[in-house]
């Protein structure tokens, strides 16, 4: 039985492809086809239902290719073919063999850098690297290896796959557990048995408290972390050093201090790592500028339940906020003004929001088991697809095109 799809009176969705992840470890692929607007349908389901494999975090490198690498490799490959032809004509077998090896390596580089990669962190402590187009798993590693942590009391809270650190045959991952054990590692991508491999750099994000949220900046040189008892803080990933930490707001007019409890965070723009926003368990949204001060430059409340997810828009100042009671809204972080709420309230906590890289669409999902697609301009619901399980995360495939 296929998941139910709720249709609404609207033009429909532009061509898009979204991947959702749920509490039973399943990955479901939803596609919308038709340039005039289509109804999203579930086209694939990967994995077997198992609560121990609940997806805690996911990250995707869905670039079609590395423009710089592929341009250089393509030019180099063409140059090598000319040299090979020249040596082949001269009858120099040794030279031909050497050039052939170089051509093979360059071709492998071209193929690998056009490879899309999906990383998924599960409840049982494993991280799977797979193909987001087919669901085929390249490699599975354990995040707990020889450490003292156990999946039951130190879950993976953060996972990011680096797009700008790809080497032939490997990828780079950033992980962080709830106890603040961060690791930046290189992972060989090969269809072999589960293993830990590659260089690794580990550090502690916090001495106490639980890390609940993090975000890697678009430059992939900085990352911010926050959580319960963990003030939001900024790290330099190249040196693994903390370069800034927030200062908690002062007591309110009733002389009451609000405990530190960050639930979500994101950078406002890919051009400036100093500006970011964080949501709290006390339904507050805080905007920070590390070049200005350690306390929020602006802070405002949103409804009455904890903020569960925030996502940035392309304009650098609009954010999308979802909370524990299913409210979803867009807010101007320059003023704290509520721009508007999205029409059609969700019936459960919103756990993930994703902005489409090209279309004016956002996706939201959460505990009501629906994947919802919204128009960011009109804030109207485009579609709602029932996916049966509690959803933990959603990502878009930015390279999807409708060829049907």
GROMACS .gro file of C-alpha atoms in nm, residues 275 277 326 356:
model
    4
  275UNK     CA    1   2.603   3.577   1.149
  277UNK     CA    2   2.046   3.221   1.426
  326UNK     CA    3   0.343   2.221   1.428
  356UNK     CA    4   1.498   2.405  -0.225
   0.00000   0.00000   0.00000
